[in-house]
CSV table of C-alpha atoms and ligand atoms in Angstrom, one decimal:
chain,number,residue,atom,x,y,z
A,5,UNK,CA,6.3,-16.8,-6.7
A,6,UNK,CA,9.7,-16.1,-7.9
A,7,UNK,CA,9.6,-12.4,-7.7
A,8,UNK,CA,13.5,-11.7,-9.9
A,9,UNK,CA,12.5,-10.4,-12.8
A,10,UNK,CA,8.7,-9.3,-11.6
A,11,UNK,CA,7.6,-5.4,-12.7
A,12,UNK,CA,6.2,-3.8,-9.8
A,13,UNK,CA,4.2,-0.6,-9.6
A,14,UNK,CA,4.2,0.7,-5.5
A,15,UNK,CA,2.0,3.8,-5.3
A,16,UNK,CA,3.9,6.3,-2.7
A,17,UNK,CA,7.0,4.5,-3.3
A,18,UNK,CA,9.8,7.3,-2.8
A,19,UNK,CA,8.9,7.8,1.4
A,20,UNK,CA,8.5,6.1,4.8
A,21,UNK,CA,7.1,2.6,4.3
A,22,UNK,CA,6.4,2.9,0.1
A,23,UNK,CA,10.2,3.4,0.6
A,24,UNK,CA,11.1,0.4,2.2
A,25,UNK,CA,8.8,-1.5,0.0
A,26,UNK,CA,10.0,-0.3,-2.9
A,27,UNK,CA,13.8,-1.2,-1.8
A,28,UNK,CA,12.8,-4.4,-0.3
A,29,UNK,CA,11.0,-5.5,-3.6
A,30,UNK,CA,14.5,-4.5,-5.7
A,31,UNK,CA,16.6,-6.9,-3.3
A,32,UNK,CA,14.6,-9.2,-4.2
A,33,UNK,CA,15.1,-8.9,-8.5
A,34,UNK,CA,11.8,-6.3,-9.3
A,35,UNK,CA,12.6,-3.9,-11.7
A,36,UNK,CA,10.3,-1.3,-10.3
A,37,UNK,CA,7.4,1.6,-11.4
A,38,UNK,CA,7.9,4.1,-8.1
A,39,UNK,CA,4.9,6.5,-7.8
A,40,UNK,CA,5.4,9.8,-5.6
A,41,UNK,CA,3.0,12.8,-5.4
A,42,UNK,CA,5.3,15.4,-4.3
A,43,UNK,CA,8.7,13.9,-2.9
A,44,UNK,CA,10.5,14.2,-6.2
A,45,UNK,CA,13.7,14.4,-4.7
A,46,UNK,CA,13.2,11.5,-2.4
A,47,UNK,CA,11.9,9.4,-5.3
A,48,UNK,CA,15.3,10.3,-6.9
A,49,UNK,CA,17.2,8.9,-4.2
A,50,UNK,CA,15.1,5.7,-3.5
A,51,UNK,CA,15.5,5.3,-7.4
A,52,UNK,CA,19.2,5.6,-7.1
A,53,UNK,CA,19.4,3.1,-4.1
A,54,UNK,CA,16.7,0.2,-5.4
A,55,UNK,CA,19.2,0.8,-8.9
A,56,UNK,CA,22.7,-0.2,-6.9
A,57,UNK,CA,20.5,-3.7,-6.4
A,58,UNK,CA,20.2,-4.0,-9.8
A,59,UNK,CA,16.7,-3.1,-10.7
A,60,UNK,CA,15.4,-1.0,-13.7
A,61,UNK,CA,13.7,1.8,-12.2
A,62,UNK,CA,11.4,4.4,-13.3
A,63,UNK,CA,9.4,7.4,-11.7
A,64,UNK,CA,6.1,8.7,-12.2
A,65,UNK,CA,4.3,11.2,-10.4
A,66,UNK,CA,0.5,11.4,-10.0
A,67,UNK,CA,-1.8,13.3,-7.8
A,68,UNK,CA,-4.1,10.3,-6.5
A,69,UNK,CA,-6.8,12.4,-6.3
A,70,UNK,CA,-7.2,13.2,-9.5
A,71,UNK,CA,-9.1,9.6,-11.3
A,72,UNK,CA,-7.5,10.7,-14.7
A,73,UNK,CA,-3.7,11.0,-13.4
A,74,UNK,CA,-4.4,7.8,-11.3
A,75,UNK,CA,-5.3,6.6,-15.3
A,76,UNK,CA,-1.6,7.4,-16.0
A,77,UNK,CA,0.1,4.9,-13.7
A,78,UNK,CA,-0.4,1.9,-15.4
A,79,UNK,CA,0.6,2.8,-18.9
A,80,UNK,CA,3.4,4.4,-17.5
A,81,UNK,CA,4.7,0.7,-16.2
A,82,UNK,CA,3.7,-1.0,-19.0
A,83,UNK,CA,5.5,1.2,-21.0
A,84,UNK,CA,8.6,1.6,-19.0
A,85,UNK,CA,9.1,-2.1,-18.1
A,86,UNK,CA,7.0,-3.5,-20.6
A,87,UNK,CA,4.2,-4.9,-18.4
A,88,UNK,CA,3.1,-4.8,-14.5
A,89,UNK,CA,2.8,-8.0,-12.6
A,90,UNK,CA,2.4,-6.3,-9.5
A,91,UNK,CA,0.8,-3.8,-7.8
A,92,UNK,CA,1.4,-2.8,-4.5
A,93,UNK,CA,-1.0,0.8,-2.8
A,94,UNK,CA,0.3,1.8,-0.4
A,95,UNK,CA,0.0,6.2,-0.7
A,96,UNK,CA,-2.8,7.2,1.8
A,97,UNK,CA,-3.2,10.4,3.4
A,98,UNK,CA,-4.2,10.0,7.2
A,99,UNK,CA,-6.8,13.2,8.2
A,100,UNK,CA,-7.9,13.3,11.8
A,101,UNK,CA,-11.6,13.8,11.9
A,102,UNK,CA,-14.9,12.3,14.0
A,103,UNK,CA,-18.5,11.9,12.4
A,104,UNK,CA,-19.7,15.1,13.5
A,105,UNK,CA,-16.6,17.3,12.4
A,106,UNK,CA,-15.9,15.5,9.8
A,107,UNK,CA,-16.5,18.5,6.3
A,108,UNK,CA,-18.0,16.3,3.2
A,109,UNK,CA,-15.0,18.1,1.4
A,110,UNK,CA,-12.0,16.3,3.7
A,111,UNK,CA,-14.2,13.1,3.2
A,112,UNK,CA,-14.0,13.2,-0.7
A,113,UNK,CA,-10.1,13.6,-0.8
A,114,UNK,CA,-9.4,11.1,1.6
A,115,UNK,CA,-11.7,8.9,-0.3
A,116,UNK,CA,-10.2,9.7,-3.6
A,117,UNK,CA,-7.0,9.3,-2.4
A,118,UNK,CA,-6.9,6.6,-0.1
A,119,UNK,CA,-10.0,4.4,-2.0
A,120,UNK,CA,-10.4,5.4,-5.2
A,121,UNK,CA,-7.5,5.3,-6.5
A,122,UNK,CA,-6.7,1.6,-5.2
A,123,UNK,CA,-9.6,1.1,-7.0
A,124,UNK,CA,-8.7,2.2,-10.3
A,125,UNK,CA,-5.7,0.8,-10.4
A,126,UNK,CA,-6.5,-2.3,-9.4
A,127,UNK,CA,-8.9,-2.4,-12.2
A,128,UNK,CA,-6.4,-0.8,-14.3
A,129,UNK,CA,-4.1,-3.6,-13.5
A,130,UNK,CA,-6.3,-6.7,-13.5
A,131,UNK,CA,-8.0,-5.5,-17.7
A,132,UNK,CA,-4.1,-5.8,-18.1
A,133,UNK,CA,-3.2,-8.8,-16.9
A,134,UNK,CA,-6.3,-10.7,-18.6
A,135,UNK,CA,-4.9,-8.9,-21.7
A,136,UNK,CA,-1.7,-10.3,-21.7
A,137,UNK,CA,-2.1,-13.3,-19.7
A,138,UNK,CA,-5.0,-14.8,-20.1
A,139,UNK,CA,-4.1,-18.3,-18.8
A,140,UNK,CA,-4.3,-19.1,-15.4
A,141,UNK,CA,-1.2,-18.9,-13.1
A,142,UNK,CA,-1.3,-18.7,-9.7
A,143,UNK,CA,2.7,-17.3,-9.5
A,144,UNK,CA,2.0,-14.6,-12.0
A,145,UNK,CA,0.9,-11.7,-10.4
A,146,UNK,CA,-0.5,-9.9,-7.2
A,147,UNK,CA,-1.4,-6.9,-5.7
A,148,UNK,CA,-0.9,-5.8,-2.1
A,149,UNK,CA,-3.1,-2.9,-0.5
A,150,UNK,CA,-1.5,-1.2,2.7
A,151,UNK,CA,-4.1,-1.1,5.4
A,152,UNK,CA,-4.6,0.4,9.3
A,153,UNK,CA,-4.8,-2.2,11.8
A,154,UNK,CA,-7.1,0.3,13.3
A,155,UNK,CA,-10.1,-0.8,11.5
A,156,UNK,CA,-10.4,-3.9,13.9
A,157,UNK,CA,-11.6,-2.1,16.8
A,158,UNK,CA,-13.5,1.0,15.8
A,159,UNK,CA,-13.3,4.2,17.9
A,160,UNK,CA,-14.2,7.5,17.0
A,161,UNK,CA,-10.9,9.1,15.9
A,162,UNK,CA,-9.9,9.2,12.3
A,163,UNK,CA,-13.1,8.7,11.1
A,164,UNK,CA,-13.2,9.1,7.6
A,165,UNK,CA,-10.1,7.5,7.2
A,166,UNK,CA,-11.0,4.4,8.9
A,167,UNK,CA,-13.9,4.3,6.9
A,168,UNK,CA,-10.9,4.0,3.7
A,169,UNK,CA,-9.1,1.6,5.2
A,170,UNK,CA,-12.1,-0.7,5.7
A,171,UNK,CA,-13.0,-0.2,2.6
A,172,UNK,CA,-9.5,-1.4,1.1
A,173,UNK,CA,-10.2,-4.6,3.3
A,174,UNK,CA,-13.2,-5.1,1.5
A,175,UNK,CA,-11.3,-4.8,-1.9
A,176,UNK,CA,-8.7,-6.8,-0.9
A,177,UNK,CA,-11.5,-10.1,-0.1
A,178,UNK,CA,-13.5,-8.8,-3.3
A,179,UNK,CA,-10.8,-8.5,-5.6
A,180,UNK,CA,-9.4,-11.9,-4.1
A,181,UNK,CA,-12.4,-13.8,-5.4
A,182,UNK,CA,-12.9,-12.4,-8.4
A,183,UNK,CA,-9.5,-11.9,-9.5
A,184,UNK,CA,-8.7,-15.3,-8.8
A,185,UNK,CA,-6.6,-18.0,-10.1
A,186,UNK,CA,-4.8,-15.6,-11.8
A,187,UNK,CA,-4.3,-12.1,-9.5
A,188,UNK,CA,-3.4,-13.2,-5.6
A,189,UNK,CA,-4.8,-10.3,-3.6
A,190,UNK,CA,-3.7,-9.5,0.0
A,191,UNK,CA,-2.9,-6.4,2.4
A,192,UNK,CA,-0.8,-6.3,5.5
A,193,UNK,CA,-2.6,-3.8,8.2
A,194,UNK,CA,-0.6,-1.3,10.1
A,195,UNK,CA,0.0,-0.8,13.7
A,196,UNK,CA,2.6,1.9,14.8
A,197,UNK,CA,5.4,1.5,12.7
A,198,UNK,CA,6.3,5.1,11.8
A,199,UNK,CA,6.1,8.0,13.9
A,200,UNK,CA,4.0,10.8,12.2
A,201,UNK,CA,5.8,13.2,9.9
A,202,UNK,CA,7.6,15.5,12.3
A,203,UNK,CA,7.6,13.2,15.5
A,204,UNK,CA,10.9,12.2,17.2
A,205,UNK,CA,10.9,8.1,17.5
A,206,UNK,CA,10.2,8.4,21.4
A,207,UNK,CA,6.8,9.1,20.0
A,208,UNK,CA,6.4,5.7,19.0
A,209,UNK,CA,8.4,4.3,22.0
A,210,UNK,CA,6.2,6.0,24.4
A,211,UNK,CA,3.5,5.0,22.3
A,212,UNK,CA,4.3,1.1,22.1
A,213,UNK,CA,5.1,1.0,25.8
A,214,UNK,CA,1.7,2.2,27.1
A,215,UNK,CA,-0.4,0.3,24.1
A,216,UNK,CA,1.1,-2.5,22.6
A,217,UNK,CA,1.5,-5.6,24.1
A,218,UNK,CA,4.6,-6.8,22.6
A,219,UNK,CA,6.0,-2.6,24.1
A,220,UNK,CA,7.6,-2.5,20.9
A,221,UNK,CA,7.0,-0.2,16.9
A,222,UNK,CA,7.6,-2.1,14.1
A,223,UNK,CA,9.6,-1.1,11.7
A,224,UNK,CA,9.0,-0.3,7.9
A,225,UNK,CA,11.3,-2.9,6.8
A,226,UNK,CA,9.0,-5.0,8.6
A,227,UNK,CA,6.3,-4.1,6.9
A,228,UNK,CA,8.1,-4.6,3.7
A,229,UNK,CA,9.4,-8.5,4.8
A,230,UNK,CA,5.7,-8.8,4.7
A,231,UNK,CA,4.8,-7.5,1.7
A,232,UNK,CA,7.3,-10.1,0.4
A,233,UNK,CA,6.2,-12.7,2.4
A,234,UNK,CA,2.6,-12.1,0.8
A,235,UNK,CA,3.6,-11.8,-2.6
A,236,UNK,CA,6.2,-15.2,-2.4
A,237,UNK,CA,3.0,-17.6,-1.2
A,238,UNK,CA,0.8,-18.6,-3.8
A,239,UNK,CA,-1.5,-20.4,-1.9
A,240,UNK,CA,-2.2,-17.1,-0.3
A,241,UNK,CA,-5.0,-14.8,-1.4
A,242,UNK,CA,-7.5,-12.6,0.6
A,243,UNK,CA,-5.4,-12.5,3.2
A,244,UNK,CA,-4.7,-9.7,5.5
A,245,UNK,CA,-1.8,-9.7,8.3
A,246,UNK,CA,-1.8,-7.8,10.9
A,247,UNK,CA,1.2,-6.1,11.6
A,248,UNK,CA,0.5,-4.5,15.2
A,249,UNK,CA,2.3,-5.9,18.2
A,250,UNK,CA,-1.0,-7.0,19.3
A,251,UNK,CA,-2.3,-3.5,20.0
A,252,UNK,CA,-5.7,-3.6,17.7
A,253,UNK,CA,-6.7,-7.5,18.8
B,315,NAP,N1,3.3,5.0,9.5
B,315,NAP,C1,2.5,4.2,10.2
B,315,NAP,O1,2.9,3.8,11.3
B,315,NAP,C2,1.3,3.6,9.6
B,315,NAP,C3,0.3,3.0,10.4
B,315,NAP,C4,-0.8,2.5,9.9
B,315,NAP,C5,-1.0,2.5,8.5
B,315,NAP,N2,-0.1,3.1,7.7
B,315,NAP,C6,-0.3,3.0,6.2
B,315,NAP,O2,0.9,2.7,5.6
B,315,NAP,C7,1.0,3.4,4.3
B,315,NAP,C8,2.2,4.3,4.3
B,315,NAP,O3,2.3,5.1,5.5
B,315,NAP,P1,3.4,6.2,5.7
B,315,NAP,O4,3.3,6.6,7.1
B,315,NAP,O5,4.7,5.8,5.1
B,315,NAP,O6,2.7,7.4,4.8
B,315,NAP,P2,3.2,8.9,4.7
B,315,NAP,O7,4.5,9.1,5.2
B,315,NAP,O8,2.1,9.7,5.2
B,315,NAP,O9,3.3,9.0,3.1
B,315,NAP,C9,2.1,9.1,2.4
B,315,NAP,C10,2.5,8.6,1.0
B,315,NAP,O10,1.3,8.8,0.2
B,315,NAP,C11,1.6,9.6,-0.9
B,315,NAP,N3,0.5,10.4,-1.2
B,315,NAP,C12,-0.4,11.0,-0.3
B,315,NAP,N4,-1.3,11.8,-0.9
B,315,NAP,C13,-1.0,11.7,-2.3
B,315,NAP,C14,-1.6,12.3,-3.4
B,315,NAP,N5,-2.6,13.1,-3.4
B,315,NAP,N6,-1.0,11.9,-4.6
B,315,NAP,C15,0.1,11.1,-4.7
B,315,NAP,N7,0.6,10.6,-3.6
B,315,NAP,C16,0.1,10.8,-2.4
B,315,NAP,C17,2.8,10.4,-0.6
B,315,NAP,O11,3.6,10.7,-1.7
B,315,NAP,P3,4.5,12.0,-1.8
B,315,NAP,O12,5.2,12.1,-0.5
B,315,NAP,O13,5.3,11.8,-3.0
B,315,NAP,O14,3.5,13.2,-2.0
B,315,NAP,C18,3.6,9.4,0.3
B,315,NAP,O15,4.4,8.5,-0.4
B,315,NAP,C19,-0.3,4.3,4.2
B,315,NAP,O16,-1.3,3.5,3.5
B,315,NAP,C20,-0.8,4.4,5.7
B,315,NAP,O17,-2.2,4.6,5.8
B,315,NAP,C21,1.0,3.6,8.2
């Protein structure tokens, strides 16, 4: 898929890894829809950058746990770009947790958030792309779900999020099928690549050194050379790469 010229919506766009996707995909000719929940200022300055490439970009802010804002997201890139052919979900919040402390009220939001929303939008985006596009074409458009390379060996950490994350996987194969010839579908899944919000990068060192194989992070950009990768192939769909050093195989 030639992606110059391609509208692309990226759901937590302004920070951390939404922020190297969203730059990654203006390099490469998107004019781009950035989502943020609260980073305004950020998503001003990711705006600015992903502009000196050359892309048209617009901001919208929605809380994603709220189904009716998620509603918003859309329209809003249909109507600032005049259509979405891609969708890439990558906002998630990442609650610690087990099965037994785990309240039913942390286990809706992350839900909401991390689930639900992906859903909507997805559907959201597919009812528009059989509106205006009804013909079959494989290089047209794609989404891409950000996933946790955690959900391939379950433990008991995280609980409720993992439970997300798997779920997105499941999206990802469903939507593949029943999306298809038109909407590729496929997700890249996480290993350390980001320290948490607050953590000094020898976190992620020390991290890598004692758990993954290749004793090395990735890197955001390398998630978003990924995201790329997935969206140029269109003889790719339902596929998930793991991007994890090895540590979750
Ligand atoms: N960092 C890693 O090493 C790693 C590892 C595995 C998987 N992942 C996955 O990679 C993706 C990005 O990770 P990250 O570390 O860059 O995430 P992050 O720094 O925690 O940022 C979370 C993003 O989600 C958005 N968000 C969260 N709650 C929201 C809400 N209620 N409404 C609207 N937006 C909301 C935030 O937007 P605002 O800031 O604008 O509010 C922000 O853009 C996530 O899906 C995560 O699960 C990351």
């Amino acid at each position: 898929m030639d992606l110059q010229g391609k509208r692309a919506v990226i759901t937590g766009g302004a920070v951390r890894v939404g922020r190297a996707i969203s730059l990654a995909l203006a390099a490469a000719g998107c004019d781009l829809l950035i989502h943020y929940g609260r980073s305004a200022g950020p998503a001003e300055a990711t705006a600015e950058e992903a502009t000196s490439s050359g892309a048209r970009v617009t901001l919208h802010t929605a809380d994603l746990s709220d189904a009716e804002a998620v509603r918003s997201i859309i329209p809003a890139g249909i109507d600032a770009l005049g259509g979405v052919d891609l969708l890439i979900n990558s906002a998630a919040i990442f609650p610690d947790g087990s099965l037994l402390d785990t309240p039913l009220a942390d286990w809706q939001q992350v839900f909401d958030i991390n689930l639900r929303a992906p859903f909507l939008l997805s559907q959201a985006f597919a009812r528009h792309r059989r509106a205006i596009a009804p013909e079959a074409d494989a290089d047209a458009a794609a989404i891409v779900n950000i996933l946790d390379a955690r959900i391939f060996r379950p433990a008991a950490d995280h609980f409720a999020y993992r439970l997300t994350k798997s779920g997105l996987h499941a999206l990802t194969e469903g939507a593949a099928h029943e999306l298809a010839p038109d909407i590729r579908v496929n997700a890249v899944a996480l290993g350390a690549i980001l320290p948490p919000p607050g953590e000094p990068p020898e976190y992620l060192e020390d991290l890598a050194q004692s758990r993954v194989p290749l004793r090395r992070p990735g890197s955001a950009e390398a998630v978003a050379e990924n995201v790329v990768h997935l969206l140029r192939q269109p003889f790719l769909t339902g596929v998930t790469i793991r991007l994890d050093g090895g540590e979750f195989l």
